[in-house]
PDB file of C-alpha atoms in Angstrom:
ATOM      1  CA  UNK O  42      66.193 165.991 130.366  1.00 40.00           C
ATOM      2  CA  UNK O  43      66.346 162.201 129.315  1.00 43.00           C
ATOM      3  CA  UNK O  44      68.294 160.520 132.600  1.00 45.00           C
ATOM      4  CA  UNK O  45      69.976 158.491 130.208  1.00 54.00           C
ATOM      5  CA  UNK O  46      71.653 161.638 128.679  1.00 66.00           C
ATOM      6  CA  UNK O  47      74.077 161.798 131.634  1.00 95.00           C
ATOM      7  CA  UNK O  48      77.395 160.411 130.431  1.00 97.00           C
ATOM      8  CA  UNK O  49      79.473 162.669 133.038  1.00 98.00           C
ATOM      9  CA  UNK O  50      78.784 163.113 136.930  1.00 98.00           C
ATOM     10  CA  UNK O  51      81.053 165.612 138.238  1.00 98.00           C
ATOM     11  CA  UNK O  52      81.595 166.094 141.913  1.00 98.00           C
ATOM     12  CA  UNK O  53      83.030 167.367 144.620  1.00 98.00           C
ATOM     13  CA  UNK O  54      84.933 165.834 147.161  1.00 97.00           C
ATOM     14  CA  UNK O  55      84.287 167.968 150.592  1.00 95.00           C
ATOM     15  CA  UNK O  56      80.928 168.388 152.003  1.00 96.00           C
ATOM     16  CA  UNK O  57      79.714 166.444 148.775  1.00 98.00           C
ATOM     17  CA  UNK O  58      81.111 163.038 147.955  1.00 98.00           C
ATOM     18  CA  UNK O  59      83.063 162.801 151.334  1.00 96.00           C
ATOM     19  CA  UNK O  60      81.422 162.672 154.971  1.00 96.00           C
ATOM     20  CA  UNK O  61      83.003 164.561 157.190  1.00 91.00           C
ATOM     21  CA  UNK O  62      85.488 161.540 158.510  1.00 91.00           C
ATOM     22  CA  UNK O  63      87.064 162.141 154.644  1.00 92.00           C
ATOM     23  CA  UNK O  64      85.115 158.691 153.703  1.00 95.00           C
ATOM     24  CA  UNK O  65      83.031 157.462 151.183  1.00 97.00           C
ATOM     25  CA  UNK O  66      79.754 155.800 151.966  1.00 97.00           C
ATOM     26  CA  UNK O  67      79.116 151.969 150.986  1.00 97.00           C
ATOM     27  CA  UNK O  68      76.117 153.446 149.412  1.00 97.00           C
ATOM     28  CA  UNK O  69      78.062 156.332 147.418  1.00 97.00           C
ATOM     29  CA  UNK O  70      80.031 153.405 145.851  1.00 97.00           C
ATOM     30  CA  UNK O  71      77.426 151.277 145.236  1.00 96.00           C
ATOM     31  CA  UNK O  72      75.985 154.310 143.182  1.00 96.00           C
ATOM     32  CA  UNK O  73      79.314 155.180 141.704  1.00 96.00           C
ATOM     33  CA  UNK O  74      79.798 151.661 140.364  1.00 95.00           C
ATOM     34  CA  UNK O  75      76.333 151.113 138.885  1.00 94.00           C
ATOM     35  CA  UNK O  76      77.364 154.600 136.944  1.00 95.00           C
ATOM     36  CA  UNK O  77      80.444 152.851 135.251  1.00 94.00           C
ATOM     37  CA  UNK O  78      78.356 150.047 134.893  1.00 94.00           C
ATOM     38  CA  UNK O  79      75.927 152.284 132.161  1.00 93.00           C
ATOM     39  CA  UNK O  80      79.005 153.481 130.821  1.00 94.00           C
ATOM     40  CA  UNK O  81      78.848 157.291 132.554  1.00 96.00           C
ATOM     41  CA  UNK O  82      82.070 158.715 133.470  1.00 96.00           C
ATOM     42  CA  UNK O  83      82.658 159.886 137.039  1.00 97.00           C
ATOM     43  CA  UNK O  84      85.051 162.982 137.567  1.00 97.00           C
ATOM     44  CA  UNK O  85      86.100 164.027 140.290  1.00 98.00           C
ATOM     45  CA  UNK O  86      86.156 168.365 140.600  1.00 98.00           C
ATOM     46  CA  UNK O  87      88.121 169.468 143.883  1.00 97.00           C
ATOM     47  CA  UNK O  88      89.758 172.409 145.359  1.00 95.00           C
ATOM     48  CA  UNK O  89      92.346 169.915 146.659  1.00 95.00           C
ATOM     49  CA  UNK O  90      95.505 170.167 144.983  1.00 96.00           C
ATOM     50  CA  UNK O  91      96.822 166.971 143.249  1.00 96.00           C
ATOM     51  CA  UNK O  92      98.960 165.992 146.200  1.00 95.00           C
ATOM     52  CA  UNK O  93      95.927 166.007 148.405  1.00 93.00           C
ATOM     53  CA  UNK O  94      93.310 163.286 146.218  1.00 94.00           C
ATOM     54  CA  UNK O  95      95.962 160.728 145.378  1.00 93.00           C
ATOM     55  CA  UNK O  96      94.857 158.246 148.296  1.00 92.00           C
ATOM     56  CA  UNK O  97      91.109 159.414 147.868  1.00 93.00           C
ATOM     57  CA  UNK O  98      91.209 158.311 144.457  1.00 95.00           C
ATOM     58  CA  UNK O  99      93.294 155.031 144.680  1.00 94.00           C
ATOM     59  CA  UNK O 100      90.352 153.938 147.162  1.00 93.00           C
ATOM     60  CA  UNK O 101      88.041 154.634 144.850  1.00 92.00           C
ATOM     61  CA  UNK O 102      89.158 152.979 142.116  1.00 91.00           C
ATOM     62  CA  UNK O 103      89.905 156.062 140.132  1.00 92.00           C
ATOM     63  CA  UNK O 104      92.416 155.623 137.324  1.00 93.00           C
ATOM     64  CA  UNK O 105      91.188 158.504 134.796  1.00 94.00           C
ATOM     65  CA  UNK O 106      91.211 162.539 134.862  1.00 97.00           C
ATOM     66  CA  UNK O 107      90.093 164.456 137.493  1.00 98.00           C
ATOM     67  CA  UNK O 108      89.947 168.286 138.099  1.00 98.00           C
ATOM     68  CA  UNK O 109      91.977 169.863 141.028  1.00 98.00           C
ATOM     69  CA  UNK O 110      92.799 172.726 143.022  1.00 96.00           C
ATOM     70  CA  UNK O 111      89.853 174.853 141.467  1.00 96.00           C
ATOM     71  CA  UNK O 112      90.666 173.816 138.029  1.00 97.00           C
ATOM     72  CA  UNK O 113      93.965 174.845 137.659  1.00 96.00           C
ATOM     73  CA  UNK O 114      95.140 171.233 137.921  1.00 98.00           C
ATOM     74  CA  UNK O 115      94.134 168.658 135.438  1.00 98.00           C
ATOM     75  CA  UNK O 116      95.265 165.240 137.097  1.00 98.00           C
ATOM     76  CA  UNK O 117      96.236 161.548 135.488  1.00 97.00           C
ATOM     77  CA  UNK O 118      95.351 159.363 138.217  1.00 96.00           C
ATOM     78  CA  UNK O 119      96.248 156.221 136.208  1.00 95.00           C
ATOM     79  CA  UNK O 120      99.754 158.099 135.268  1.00 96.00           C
ATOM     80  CA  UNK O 121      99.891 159.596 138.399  1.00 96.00           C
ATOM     81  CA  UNK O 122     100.909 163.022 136.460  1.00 96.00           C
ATOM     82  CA  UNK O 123      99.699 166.266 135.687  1.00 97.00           C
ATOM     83  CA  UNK O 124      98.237 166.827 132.232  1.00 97.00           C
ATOM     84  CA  UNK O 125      97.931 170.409 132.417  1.00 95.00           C
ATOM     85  CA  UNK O 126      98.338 173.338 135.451  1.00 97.00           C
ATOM     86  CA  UNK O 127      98.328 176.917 135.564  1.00 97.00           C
ATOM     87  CA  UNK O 128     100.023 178.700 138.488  1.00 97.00           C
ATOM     88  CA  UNK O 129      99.247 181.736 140.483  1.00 97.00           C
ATOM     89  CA  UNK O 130     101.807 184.759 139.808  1.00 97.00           C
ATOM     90  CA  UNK O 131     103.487 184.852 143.172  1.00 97.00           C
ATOM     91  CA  UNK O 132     104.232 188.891 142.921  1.00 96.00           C
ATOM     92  CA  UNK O 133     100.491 189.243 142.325  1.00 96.00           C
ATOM     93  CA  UNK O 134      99.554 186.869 144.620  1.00 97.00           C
ATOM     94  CA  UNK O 135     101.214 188.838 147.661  1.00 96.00           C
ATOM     95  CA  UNK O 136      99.848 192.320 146.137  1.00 97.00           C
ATOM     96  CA  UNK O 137      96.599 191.098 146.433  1.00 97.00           C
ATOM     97  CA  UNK O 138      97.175 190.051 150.109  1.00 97.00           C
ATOM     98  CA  UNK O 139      98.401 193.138 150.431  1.00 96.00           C
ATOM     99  CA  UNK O 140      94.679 195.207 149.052  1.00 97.00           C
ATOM    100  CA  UNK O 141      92.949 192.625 151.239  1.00 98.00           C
ATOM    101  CA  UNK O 142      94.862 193.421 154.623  1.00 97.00           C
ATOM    102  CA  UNK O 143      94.497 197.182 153.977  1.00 97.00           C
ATOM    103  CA  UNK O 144      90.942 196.582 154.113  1.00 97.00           C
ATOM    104  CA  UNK O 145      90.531 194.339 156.608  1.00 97.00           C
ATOM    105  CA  UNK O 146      93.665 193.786 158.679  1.00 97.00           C
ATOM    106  CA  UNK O 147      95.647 191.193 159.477  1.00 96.00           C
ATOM    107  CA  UNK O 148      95.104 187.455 157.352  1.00 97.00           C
ATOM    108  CA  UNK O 149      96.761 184.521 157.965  1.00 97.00           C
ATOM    109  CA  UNK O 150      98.094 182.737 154.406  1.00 97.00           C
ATOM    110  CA  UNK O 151      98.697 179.372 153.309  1.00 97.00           C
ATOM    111  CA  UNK O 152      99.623 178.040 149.736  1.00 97.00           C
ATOM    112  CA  UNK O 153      99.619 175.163 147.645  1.00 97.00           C
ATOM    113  CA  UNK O 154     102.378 174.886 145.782  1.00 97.00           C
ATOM    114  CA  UNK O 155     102.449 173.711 141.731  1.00 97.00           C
ATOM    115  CA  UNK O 156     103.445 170.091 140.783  1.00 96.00           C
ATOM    116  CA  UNK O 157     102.509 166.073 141.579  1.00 95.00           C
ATOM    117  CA  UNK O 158     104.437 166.524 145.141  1.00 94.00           C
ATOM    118  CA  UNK O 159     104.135 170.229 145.788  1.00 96.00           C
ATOM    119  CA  UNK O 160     103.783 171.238 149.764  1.00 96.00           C
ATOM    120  CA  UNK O 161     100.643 172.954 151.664  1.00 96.00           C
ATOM    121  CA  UNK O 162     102.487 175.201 153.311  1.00 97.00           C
ATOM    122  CA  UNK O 163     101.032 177.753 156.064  1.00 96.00           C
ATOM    123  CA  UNK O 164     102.257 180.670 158.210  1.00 97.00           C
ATOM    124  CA  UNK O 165     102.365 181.120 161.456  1.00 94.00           C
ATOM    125  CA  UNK O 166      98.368 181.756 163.412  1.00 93.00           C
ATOM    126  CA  UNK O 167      96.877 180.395 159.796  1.00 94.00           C
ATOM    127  CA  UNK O 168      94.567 177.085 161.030  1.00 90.00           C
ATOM    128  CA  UNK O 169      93.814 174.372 158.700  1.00 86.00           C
ATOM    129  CA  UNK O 170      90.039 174.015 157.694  1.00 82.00           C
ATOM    130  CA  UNK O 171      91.067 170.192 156.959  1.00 78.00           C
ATOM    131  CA  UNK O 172      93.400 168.880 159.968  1.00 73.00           C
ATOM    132  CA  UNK O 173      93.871 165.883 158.296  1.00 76.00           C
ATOM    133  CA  UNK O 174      95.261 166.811 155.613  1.00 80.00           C
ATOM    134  CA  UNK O 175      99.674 167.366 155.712  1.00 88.00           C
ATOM    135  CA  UNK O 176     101.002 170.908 155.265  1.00 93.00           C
ATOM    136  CA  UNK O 177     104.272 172.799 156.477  1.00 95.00           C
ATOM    137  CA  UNK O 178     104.880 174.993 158.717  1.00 95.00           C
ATOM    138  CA  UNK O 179     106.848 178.019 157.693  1.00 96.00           C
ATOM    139  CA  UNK O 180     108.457 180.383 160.075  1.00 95.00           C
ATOM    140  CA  UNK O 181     107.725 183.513 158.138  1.00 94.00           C
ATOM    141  CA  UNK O 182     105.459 184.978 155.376  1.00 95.00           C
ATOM    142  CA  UNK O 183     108.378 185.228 152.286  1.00 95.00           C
ATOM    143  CA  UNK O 184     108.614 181.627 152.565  1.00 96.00           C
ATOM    144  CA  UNK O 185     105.404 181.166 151.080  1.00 97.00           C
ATOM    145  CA  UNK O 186     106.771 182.113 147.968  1.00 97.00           C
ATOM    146  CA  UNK O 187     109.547 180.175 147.700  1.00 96.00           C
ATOM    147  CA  UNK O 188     108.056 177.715 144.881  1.00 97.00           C
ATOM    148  CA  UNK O 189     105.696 178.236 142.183  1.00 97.00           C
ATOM    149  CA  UNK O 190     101.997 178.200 143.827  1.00 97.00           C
ATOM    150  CA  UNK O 191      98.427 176.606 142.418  1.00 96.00           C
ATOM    151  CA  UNK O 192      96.802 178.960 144.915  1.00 96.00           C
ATOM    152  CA  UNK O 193      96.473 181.054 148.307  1.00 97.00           C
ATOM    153  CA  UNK O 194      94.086 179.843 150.887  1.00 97.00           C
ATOM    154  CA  UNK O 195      93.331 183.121 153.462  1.00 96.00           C
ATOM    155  CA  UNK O 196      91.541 183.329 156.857  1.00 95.00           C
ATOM    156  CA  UNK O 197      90.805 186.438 159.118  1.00 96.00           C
ATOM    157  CA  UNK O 198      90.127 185.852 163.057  1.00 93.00           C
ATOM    158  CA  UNK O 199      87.134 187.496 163.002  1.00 95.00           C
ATOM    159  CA  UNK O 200      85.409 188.027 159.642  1.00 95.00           C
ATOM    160  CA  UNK O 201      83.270 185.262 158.630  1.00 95.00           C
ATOM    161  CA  UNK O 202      83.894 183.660 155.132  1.00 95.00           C
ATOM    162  CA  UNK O 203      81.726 185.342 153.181  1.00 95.00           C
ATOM    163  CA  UNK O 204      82.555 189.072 154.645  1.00 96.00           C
ATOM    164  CA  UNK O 205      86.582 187.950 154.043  1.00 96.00           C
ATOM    165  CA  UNK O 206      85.246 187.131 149.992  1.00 96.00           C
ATOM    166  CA  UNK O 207      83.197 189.855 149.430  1.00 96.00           C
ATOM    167  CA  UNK O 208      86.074 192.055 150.719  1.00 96.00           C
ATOM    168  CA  UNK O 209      88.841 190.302 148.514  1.00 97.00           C
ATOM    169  CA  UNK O 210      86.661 190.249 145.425  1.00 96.00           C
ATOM    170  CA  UNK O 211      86.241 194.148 145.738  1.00 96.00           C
ATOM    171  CA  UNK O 212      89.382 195.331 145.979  1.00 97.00           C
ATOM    172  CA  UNK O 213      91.796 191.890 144.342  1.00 96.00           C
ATOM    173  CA  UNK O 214      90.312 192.833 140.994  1.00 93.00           C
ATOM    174  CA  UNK O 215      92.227 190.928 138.130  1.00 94.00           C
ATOM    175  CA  UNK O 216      94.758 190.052 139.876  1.00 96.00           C
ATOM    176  CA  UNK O 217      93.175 187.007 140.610  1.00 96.00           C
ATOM    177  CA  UNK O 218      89.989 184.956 140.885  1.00 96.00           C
ATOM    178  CA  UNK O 219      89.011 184.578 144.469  1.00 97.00           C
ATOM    179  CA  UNK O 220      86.699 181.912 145.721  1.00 95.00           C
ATOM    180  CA  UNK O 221      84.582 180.115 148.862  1.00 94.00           C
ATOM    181  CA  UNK O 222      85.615 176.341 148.838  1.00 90.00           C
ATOM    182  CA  UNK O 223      84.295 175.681 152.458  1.00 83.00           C
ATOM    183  CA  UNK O 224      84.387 176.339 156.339  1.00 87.00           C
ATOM    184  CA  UNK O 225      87.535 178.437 156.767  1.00 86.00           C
ATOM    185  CA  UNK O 226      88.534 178.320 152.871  1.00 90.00           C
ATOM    186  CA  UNK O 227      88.960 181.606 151.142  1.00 96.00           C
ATOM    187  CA  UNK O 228      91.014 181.801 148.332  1.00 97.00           C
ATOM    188  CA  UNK O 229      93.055 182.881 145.502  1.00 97.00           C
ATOM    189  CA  UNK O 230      93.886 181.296 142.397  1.00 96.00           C
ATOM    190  CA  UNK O 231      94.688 182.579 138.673  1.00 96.00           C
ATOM    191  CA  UNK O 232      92.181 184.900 137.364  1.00 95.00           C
ATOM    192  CA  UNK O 233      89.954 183.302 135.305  1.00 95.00           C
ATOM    193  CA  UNK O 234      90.437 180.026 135.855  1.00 96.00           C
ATOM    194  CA  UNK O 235      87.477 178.125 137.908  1.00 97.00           C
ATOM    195  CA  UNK O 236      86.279 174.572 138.251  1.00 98.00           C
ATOM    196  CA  UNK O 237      84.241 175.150 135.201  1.00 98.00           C
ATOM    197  CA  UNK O 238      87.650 175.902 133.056  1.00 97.00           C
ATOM    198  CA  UNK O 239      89.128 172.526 134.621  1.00 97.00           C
ATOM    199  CA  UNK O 240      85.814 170.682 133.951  1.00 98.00           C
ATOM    200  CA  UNK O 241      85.371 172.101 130.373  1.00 98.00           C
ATOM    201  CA  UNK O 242      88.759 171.000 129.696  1.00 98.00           C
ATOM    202  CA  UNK O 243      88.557 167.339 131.079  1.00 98.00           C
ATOM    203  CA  UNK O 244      85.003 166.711 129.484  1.00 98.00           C
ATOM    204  CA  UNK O 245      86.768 167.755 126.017  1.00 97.00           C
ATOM    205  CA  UNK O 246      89.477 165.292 126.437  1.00 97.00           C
ATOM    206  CA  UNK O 247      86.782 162.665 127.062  1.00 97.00           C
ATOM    207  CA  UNK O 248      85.082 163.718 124.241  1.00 97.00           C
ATOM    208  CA  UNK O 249      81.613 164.892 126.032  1.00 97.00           C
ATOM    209  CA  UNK O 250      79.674 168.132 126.346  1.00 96.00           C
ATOM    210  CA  UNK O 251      77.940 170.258 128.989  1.00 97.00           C
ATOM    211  CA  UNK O 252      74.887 169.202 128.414  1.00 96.00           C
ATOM    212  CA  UNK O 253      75.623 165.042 129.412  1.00 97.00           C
ATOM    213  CA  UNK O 254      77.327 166.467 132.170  1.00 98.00           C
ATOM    214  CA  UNK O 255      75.482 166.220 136.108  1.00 98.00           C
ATOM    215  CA  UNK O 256      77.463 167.939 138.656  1.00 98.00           C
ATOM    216  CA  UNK O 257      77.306 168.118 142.529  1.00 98.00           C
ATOM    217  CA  UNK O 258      78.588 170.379 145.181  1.00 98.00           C
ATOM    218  CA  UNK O 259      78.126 172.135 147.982  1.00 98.00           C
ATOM    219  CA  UNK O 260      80.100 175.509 147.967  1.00 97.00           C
ATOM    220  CA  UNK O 261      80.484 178.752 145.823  1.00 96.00           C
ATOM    221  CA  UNK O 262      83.158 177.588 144.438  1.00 97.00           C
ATOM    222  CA  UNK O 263      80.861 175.042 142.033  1.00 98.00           C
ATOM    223  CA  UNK O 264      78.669 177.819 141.005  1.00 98.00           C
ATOM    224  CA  UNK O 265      80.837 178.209 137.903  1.00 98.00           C
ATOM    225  CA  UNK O 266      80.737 174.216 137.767  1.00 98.00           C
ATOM    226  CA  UNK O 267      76.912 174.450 137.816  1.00 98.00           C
ATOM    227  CA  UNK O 268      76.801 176.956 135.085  1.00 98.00           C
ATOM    228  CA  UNK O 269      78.439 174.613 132.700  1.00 98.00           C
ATOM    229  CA  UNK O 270      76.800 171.563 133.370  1.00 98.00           C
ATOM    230  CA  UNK O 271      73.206 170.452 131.778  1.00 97.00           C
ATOM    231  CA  UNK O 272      72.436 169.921 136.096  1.00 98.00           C
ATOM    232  CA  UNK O 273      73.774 171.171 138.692  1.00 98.00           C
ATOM    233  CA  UNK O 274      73.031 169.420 142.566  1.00 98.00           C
ATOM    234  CA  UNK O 275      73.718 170.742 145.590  1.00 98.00           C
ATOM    235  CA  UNK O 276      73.480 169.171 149.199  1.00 98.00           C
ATOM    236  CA  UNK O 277      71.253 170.030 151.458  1.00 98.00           C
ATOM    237  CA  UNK O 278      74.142 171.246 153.596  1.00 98.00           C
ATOM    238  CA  UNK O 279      75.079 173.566 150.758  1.00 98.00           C
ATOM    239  CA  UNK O 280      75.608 177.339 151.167  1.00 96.00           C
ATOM    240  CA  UNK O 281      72.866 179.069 150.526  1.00 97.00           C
ATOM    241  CA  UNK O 282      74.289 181.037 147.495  1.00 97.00           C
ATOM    242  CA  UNK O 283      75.074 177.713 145.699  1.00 98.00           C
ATOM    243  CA  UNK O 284      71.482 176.354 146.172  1.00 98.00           C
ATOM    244  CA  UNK O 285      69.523 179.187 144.894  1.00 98.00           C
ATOM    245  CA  UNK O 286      71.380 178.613 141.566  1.00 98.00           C
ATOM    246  CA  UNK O 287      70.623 174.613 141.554  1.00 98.00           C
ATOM    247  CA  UNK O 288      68.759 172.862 139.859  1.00 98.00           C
ATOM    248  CA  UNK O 289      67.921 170.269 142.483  1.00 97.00           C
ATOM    249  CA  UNK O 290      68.860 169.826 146.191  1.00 98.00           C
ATOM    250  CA  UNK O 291      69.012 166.692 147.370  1.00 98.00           C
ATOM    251  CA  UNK O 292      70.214 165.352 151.018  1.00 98.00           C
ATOM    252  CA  UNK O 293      73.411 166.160 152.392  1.00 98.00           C
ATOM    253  CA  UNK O 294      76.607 164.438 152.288  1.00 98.00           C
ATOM    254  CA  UNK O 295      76.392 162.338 155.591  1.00 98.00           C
ATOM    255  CA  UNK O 296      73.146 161.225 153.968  1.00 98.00           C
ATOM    256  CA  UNK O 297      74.508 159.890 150.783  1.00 97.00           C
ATOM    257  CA  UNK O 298      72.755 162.593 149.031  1.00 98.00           C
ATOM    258  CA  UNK O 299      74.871 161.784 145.450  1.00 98.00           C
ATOM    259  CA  UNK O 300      73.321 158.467 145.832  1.00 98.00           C
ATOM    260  CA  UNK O 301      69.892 159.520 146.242  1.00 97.00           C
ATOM    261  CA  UNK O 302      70.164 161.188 142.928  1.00 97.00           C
ATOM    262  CA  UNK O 303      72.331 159.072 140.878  1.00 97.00           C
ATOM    263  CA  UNK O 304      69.930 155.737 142.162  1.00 95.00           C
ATOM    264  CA  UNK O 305      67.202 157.213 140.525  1.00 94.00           C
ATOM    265  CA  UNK O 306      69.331 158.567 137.132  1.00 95.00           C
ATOM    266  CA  UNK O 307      70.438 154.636 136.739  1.00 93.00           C
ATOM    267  CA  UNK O 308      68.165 152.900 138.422  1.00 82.00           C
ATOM    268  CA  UNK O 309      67.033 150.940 135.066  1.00 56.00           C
ATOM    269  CA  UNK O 310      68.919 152.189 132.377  1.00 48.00           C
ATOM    270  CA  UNK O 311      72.295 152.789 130.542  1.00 41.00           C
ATOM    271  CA  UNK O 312      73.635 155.908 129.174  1.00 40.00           C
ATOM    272  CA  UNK O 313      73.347 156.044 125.315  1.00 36.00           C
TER     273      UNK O 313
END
């Protein structure tokens, strides 16, 4: 495909876009900026719930859409406000804990709740994959559900992540889509809903298709993102199930690996 033909670069934010210090390269910028300079959109496409990419974004410069908490969030940055969100049913949510601890024991839970200030919360033993990022502490599993939820984030002490997501998909069914977003990141959210459903529905409201859309990741969870895109690009600290479905790997995220790409995509011309 015609470089030029790239009007959208989706990415991720963890393990993609962001180093592991949660920053963004001088490079990645640089990159970013000669992007809106040829008139591409970038989007932003993260399992982090609204709450959790409002700073991120501000020091980017971000004032559009972006895609959040596995596409059930559909963010304003400019507005600061949600567009659009879809919640996880909370009685469903905790019957499907329930199938996966029959199978494999004990899990320890954490949500997101719904909304532009909703909580992280997390129950006693659970450990968060991201320590920088805020959550609660509840004292007790019911109080997960006290507020309407985005998603449930699961770990087990001593299954790895991909035994713990094989198990949930088997026996969670419909009652919800589950998904690998990263070390220690197992999840829930509404069934059928996937960063491609949250990218689909951005790129629609900025009037583009799949096929000018590039995306980037570096987890399972952007297999559906690489289906729907024209490219998809994973790091070369991806998972191994999300590279053998790319179309190119490039370096990994502490190697500015978006840049590497996107340097050559607009090195010399804009996008028509």
């Amino acid at each position: 495909m015609d470089r030029s033909a790239y009007a959208l670069i989706a990415t991720d934010l963890d393990g993609t876009l962001l180093r592991g210090d949660d920053t963004v390269s001088d490079r990645s910028r640089a990159a970013l900026a000669r992007v809106a300079e040829a008139g591409a959109r970038h989007l932003v496409v993260t399992g982090r719930p609204a709450p959790r990419v409002r700073s991120l974004l501000e020091d980017l410069g971000c004032t559009g859409l972006a895609v959040c908490g596995q596409g059930a969030q559909l963010y304003d940055a400019g507005a600061d406000r949600l567009l659009w969100s879809v919640t996880l049913d909370r009685e469903l949510a905790e019957t499907a804990l329930g199938k996966i601890e029959a199978e494999v024991g004990q899990v320890y839970a954490a949500v997101d709740q719904d909304g532009i200030d909703g909580l992280t919360l997390i129950e006693p033993g659970y450990l968060m994959p991201h320590p920088t990022l805020p959550a609660v502490r509840i004292d007790r599993r019911d109080d997960l559900w006290c507020a309407p939820i985005s998603k449930v984030l699961l770990r087990h002490a001593e299954l790895s992540d991909d035994e713990l997501a094989a198990t949930a998909r088997a026996v969670v069914g419909s009652l919800a889509t589950v998904t690998m977003s990263g070390p220690g990141t197992v999840e829930l959210q509404p069934c059928g809903v996937t960063k491609a459903t949250g990218l689909a529905l951005a790129a629609a409201r900025l009037g583009l298709s799949p096929w000018q859309t590039i995306a980037f990741g570096d987890m399972p969870n952007d297999i559906p993102m690489f289906d729907w895109a024209a490219r998809g690009v994973a790091m070369a600290n991806a998972h191994p199930d999300l590279k053998a479905v790319a179309d190119e790997v490039t370096t990994s995220n502490e190697d500015d690996g978006i840049a590497v790409v996107l340097e050559r995509l607009f090195s010399a011309s804009a996008v028509r």
